[in-house]
PDB file of C-alpha atoms in Angstrom:
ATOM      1  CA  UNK A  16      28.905  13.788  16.487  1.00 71.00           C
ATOM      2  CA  UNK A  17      24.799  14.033  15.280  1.00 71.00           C
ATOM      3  CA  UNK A  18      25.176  11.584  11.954  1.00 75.00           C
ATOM      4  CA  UNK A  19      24.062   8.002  12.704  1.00 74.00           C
ATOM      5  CA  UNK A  20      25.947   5.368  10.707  1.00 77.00           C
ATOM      6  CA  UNK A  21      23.041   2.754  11.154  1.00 76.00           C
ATOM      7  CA  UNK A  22      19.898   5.198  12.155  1.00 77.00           C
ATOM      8  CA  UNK A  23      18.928   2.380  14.779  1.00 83.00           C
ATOM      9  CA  UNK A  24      16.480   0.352  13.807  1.00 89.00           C
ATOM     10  CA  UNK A  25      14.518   2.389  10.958  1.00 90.00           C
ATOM     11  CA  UNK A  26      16.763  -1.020   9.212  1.00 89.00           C
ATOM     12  CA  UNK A  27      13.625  -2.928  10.565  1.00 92.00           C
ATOM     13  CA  UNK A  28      11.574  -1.320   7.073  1.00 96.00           C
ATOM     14  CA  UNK A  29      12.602  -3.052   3.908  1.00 96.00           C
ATOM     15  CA  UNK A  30      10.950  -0.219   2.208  1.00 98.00           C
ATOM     16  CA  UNK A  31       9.891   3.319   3.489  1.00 98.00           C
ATOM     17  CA  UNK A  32       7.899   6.247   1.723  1.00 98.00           C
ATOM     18  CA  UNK A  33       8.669   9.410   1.842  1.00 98.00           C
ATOM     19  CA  UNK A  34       5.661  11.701   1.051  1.00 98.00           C
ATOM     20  CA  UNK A  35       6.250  15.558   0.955  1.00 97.00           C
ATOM     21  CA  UNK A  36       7.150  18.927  -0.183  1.00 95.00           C
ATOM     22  CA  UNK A  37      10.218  20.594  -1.092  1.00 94.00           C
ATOM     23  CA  UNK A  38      11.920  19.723   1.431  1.00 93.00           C
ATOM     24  CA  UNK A  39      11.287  15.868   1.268  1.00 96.00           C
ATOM     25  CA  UNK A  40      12.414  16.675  -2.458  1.00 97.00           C
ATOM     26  CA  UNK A  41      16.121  17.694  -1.773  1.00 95.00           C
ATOM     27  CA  UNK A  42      15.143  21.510  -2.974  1.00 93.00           C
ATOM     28  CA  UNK A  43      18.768  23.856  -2.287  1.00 93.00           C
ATOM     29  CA  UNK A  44      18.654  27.149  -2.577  1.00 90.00           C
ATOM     30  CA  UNK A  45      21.035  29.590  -3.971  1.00 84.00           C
ATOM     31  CA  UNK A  46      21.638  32.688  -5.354  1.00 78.00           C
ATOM     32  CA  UNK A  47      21.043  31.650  -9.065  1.00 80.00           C
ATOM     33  CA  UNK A  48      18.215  30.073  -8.006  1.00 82.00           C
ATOM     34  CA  UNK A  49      16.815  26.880  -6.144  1.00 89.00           C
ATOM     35  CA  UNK A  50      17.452  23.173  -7.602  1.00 91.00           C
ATOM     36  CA  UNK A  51      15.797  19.772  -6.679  1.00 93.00           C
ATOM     37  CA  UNK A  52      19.450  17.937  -5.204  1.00 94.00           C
ATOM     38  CA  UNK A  53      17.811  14.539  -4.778  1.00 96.00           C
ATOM     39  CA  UNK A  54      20.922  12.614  -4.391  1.00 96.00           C
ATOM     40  CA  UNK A  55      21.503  14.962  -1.338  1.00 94.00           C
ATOM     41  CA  UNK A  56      17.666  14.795   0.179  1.00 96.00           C
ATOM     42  CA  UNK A  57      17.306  13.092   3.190  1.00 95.00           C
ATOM     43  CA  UNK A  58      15.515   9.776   1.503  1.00 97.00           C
ATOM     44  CA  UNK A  59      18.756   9.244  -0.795  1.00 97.00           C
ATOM     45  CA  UNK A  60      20.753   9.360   3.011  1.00 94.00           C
ATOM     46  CA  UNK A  61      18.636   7.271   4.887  1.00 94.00           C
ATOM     47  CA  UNK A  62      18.686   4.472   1.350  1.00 95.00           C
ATOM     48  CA  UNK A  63      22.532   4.734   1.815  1.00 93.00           C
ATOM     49  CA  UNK A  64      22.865   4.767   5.381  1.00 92.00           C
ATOM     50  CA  UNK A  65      20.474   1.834   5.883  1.00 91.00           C
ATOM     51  CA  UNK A  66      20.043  -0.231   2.856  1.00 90.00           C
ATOM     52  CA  UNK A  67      16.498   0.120   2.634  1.00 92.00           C
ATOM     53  CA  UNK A  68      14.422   0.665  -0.109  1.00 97.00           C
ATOM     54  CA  UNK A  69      13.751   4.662  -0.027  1.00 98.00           C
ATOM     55  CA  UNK A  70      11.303   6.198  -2.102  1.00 98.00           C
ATOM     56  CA  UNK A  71      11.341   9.573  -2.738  1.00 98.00           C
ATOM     57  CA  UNK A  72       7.630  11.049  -3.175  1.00 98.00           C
ATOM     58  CA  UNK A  73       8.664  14.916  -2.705  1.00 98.00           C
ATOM     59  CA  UNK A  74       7.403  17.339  -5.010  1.00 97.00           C
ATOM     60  CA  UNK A  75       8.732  21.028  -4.560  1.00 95.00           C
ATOM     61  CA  UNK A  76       6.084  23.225  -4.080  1.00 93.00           C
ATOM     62  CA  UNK A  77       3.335  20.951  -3.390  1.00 95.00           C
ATOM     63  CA  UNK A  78       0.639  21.549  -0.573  1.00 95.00           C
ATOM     64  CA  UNK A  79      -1.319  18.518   0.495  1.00 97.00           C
ATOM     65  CA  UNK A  80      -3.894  19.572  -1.884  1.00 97.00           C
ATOM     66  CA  UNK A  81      -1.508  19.655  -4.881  1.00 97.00           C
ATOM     67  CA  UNK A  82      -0.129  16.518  -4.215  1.00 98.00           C
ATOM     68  CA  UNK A  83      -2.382  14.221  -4.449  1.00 98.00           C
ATOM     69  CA  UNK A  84      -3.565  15.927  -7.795  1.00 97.00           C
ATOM     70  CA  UNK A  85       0.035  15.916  -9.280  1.00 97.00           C
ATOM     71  CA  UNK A  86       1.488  19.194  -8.762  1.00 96.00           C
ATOM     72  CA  UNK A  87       3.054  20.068 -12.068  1.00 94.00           C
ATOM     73  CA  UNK A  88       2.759  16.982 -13.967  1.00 97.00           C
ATOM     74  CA  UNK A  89       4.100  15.293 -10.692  1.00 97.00           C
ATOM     75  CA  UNK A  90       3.307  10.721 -10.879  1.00 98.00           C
ATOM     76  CA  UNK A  91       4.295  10.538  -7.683  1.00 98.00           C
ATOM     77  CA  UNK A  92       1.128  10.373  -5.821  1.00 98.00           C
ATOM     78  CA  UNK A  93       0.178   7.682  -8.633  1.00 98.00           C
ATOM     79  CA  UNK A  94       3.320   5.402  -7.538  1.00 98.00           C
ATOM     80  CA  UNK A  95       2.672   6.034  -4.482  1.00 98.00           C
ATOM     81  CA  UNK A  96      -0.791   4.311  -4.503  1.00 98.00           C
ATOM     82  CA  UNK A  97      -0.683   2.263  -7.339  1.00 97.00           C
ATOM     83  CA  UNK A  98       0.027  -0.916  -5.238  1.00 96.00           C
ATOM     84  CA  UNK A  99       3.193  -1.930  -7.029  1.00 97.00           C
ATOM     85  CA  UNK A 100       5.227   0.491  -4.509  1.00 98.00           C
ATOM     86  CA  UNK A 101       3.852  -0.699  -0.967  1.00 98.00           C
ATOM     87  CA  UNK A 102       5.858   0.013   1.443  1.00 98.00           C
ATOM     88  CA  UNK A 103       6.728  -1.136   5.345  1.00 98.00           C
ATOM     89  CA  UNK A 104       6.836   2.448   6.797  1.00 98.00           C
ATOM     90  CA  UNK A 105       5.535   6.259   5.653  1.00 98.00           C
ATOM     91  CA  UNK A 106       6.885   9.295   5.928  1.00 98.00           C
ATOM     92  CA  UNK A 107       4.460  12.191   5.292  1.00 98.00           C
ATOM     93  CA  UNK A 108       5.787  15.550   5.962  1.00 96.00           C
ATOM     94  CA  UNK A 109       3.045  18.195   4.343  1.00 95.00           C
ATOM     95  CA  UNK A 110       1.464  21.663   5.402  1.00 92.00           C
ATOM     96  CA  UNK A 111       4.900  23.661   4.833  1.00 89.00           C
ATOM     97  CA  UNK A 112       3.411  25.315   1.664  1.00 91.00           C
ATOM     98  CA  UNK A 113      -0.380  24.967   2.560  1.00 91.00           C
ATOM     99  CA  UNK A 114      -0.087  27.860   5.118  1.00 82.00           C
ATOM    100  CA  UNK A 115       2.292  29.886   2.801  1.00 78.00           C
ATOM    101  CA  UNK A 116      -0.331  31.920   1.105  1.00 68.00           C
ATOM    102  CA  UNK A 117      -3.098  30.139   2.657  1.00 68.00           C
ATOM    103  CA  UNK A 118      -3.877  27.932  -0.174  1.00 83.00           C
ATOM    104  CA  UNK A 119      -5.029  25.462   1.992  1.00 95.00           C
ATOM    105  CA  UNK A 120      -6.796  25.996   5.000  1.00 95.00           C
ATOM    106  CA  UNK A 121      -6.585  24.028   7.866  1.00 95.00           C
ATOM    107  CA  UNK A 122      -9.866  22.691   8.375  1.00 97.00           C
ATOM    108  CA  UNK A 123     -11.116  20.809  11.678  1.00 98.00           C
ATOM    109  CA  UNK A 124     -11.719  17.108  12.753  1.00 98.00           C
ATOM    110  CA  UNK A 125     -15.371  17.753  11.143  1.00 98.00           C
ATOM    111  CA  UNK A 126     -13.701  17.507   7.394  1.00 98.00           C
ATOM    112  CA  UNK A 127     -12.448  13.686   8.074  1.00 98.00           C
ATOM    113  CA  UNK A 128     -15.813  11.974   6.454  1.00 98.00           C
ATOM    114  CA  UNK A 129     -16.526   8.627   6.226  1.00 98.00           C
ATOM    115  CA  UNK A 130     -15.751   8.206   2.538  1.00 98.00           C
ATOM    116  CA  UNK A 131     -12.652  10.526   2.297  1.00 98.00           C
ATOM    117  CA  UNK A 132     -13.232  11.197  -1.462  1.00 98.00           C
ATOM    118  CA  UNK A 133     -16.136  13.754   0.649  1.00 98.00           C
ATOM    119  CA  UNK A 134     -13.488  15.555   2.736  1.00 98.00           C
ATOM    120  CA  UNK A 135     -13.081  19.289   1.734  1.00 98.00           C
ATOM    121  CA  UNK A 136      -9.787  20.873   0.512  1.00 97.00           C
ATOM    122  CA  UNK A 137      -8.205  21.440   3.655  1.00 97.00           C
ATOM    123  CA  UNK A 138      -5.151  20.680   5.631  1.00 97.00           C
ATOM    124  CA  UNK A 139      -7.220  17.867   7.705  1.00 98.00           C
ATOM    125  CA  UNK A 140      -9.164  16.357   4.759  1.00 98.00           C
ATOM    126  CA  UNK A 141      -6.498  16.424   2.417  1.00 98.00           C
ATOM    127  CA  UNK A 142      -4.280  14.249   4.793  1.00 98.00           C
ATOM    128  CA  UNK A 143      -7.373  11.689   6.266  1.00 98.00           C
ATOM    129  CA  UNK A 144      -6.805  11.038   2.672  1.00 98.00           C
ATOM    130  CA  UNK A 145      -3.334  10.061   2.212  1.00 98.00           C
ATOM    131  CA  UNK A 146      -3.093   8.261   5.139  1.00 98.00           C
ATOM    132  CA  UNK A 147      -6.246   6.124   4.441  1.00 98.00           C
ATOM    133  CA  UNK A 148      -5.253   5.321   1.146  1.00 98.00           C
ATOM    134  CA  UNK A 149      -2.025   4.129   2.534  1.00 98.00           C
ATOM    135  CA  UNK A 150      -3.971   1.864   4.925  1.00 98.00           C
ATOM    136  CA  UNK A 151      -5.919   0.676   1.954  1.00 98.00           C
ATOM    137  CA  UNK A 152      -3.034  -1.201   0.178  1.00 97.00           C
ATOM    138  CA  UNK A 153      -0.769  -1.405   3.373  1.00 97.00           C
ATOM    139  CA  UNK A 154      -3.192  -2.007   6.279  1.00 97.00           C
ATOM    140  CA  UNK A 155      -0.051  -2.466   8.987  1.00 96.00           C
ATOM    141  CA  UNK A 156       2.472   0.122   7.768  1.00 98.00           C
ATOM    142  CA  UNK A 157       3.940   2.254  10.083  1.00 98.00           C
ATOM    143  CA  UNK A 158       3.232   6.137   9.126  1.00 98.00           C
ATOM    144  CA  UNK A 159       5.640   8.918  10.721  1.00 98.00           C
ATOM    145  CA  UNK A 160       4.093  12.277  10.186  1.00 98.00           C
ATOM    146  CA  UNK A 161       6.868  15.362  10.812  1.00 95.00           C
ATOM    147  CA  UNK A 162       6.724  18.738  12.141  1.00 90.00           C
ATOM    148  CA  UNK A 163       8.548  21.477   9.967  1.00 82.00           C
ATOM    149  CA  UNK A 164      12.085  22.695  10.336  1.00 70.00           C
ATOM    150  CA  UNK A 165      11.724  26.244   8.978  1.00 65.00           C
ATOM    151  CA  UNK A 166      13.133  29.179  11.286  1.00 56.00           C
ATOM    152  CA  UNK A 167       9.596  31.720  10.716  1.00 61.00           C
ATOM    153  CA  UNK A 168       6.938  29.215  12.083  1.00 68.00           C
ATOM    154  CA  UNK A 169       4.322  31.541  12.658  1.00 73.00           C
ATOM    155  CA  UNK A 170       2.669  31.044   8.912  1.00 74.00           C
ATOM    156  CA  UNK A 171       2.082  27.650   9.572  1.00 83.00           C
ATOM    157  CA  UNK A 172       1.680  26.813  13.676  1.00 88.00           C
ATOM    158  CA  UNK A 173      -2.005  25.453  12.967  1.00 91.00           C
ATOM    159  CA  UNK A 174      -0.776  23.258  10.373  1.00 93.00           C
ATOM    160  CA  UNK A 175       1.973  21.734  12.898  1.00 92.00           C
ATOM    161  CA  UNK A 176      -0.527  21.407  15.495  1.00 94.00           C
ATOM    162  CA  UNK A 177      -3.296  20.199  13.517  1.00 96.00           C
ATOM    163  CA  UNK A 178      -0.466  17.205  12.759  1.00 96.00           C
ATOM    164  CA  UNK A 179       0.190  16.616  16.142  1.00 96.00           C
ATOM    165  CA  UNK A 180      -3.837  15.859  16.434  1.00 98.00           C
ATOM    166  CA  UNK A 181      -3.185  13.766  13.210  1.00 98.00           C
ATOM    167  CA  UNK A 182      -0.788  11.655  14.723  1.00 98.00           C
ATOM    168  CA  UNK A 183      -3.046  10.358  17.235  1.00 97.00           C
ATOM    169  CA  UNK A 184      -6.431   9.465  15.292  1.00 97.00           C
ATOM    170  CA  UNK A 185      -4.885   6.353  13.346  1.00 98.00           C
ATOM    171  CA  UNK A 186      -3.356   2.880  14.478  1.00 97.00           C
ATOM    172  CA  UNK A 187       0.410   2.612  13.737  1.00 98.00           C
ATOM    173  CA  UNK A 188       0.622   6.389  13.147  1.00 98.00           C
ATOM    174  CA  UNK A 189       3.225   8.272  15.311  1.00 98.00           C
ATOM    175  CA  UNK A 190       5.288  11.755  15.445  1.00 97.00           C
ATOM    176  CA  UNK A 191       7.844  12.588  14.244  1.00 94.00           C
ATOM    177  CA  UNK A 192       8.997  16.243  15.756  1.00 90.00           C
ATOM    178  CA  UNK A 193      11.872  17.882  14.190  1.00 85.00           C
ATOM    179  CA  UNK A 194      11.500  20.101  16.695  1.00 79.00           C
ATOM    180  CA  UNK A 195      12.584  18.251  20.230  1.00 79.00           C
ATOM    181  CA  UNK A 196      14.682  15.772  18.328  1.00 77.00           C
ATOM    182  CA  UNK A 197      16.402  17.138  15.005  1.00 69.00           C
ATOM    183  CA  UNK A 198      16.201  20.936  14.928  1.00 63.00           C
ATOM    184  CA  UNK A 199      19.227  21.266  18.118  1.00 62.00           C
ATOM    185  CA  UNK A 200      21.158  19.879  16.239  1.00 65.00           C
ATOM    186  CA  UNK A 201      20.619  21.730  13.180  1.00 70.00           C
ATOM    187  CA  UNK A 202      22.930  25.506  12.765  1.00 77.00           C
ATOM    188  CA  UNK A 203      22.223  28.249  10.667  1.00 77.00           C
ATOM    189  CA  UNK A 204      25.040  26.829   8.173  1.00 79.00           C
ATOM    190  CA  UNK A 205      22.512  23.633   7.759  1.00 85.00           C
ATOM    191  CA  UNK A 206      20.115  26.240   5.752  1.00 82.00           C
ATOM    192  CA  UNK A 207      20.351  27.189   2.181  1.00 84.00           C
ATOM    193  CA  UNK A 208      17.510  29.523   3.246  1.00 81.00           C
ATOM    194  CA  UNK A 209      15.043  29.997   5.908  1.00 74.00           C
ATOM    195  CA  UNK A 210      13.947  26.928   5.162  1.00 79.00           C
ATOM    196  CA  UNK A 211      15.198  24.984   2.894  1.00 87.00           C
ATOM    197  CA  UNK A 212      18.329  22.910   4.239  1.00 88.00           C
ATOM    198  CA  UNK A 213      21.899  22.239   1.977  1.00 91.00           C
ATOM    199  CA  UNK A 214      23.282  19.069   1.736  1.00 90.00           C
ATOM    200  CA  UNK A 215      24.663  18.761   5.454  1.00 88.00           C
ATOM    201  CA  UNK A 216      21.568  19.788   6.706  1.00 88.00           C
ATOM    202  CA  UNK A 217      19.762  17.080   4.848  1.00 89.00           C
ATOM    203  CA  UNK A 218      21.945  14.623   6.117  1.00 89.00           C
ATOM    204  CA  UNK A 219      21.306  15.477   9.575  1.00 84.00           C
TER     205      UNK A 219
END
């Protein structure tokens, strides 16, 4: 009754880049231990449902720090900007594991300098980054920036609302919340963990 068969018009994007964590990654949990699924993360279902060109940039574990320095030998970030992989629409859906431990703070407006290669390592600097390097090589993509479906959202509340801020600084840069539009219809059999979804939950 939830699954789309066309997902509307995200068709309109010949190509769309997904830019995340974990969960952008396809990461399952289980009780012998978690695997990156990527033929069952959400960019594999929207490539399939839509016939656009999806790439996956998820890295498990990454914060938006990590990232963009290639979390454990990760190219993705390279592809990503390397102008050979410019795409009509962005995805970015970061902060998840930067208020885990803390390794990243948040940060305020005041860390978005004018030349971002100045921003400090935080939550805001680290993301002024990505999305003006985006708007480097694709000046008029579209760039979707989620909330987090986890259920224990206490750890990283300032990083959601410091996204919904985000969201409102750039041209062609919009919300996405999980919350008011995915997470209802999302049950606790979606979850391979508390946050970490299984291959149903992905396709949701």
């Amino acid at each position: 009754n939830v699954i789309r068969e066309t997902a509307g018009y995200t068709r309109m994007f010949k190509t769309i880049g997904c830019i995340g964590d974990s969960v952008t990654k396809g990461y399952v949990a289980s009780s012998s231990g978690g695997v990156d699924l990527v033929d069952y993360s959400y960019p594999t279902y929207l490539e399939r449902i839509c016939g656009n060109k999806v790439y996956n940039w998820g890295v498990s574990g990454a914060t938006s720090n990590s990232w963009l320095e290639g979390y454990k030998g990760s190219t993705a970030h390279i592809e990503c900007f390397d102008g050979n992989h410019k795409c009509d629409a962005y995805i970015i859906g970061l902060g998840g594991n930067d208020g885990k431990n803390n390794d990243v703070p948040v940060g305020s407006l005041d860390d978005i300098k004018e030349n971002y290669n100045d921003n400090p390592n935080t939550f805001y600097g680290n993301m002024d980054k990505i999305i003006r390097k985006i708007k480097e090589i694709q000046p008029k993509a579209k760039i979707f920036l989620t909330t987090y479906l986890i259920y224990d959202l206490s750890r990283i509340l300032p990083y959601e609302k410091a996204t919904r801020i985000l969201a409102t600084k750039y041209d062609n840069c919009y919300l996405l919340d999980l919350h008011l539009y995915g997470e209802k219809h999302c049950d606790d059999f979606d979850y391979s963990d508390n946050h970490h979804k299984n291959a149903l939950g992905y396709l949701k």
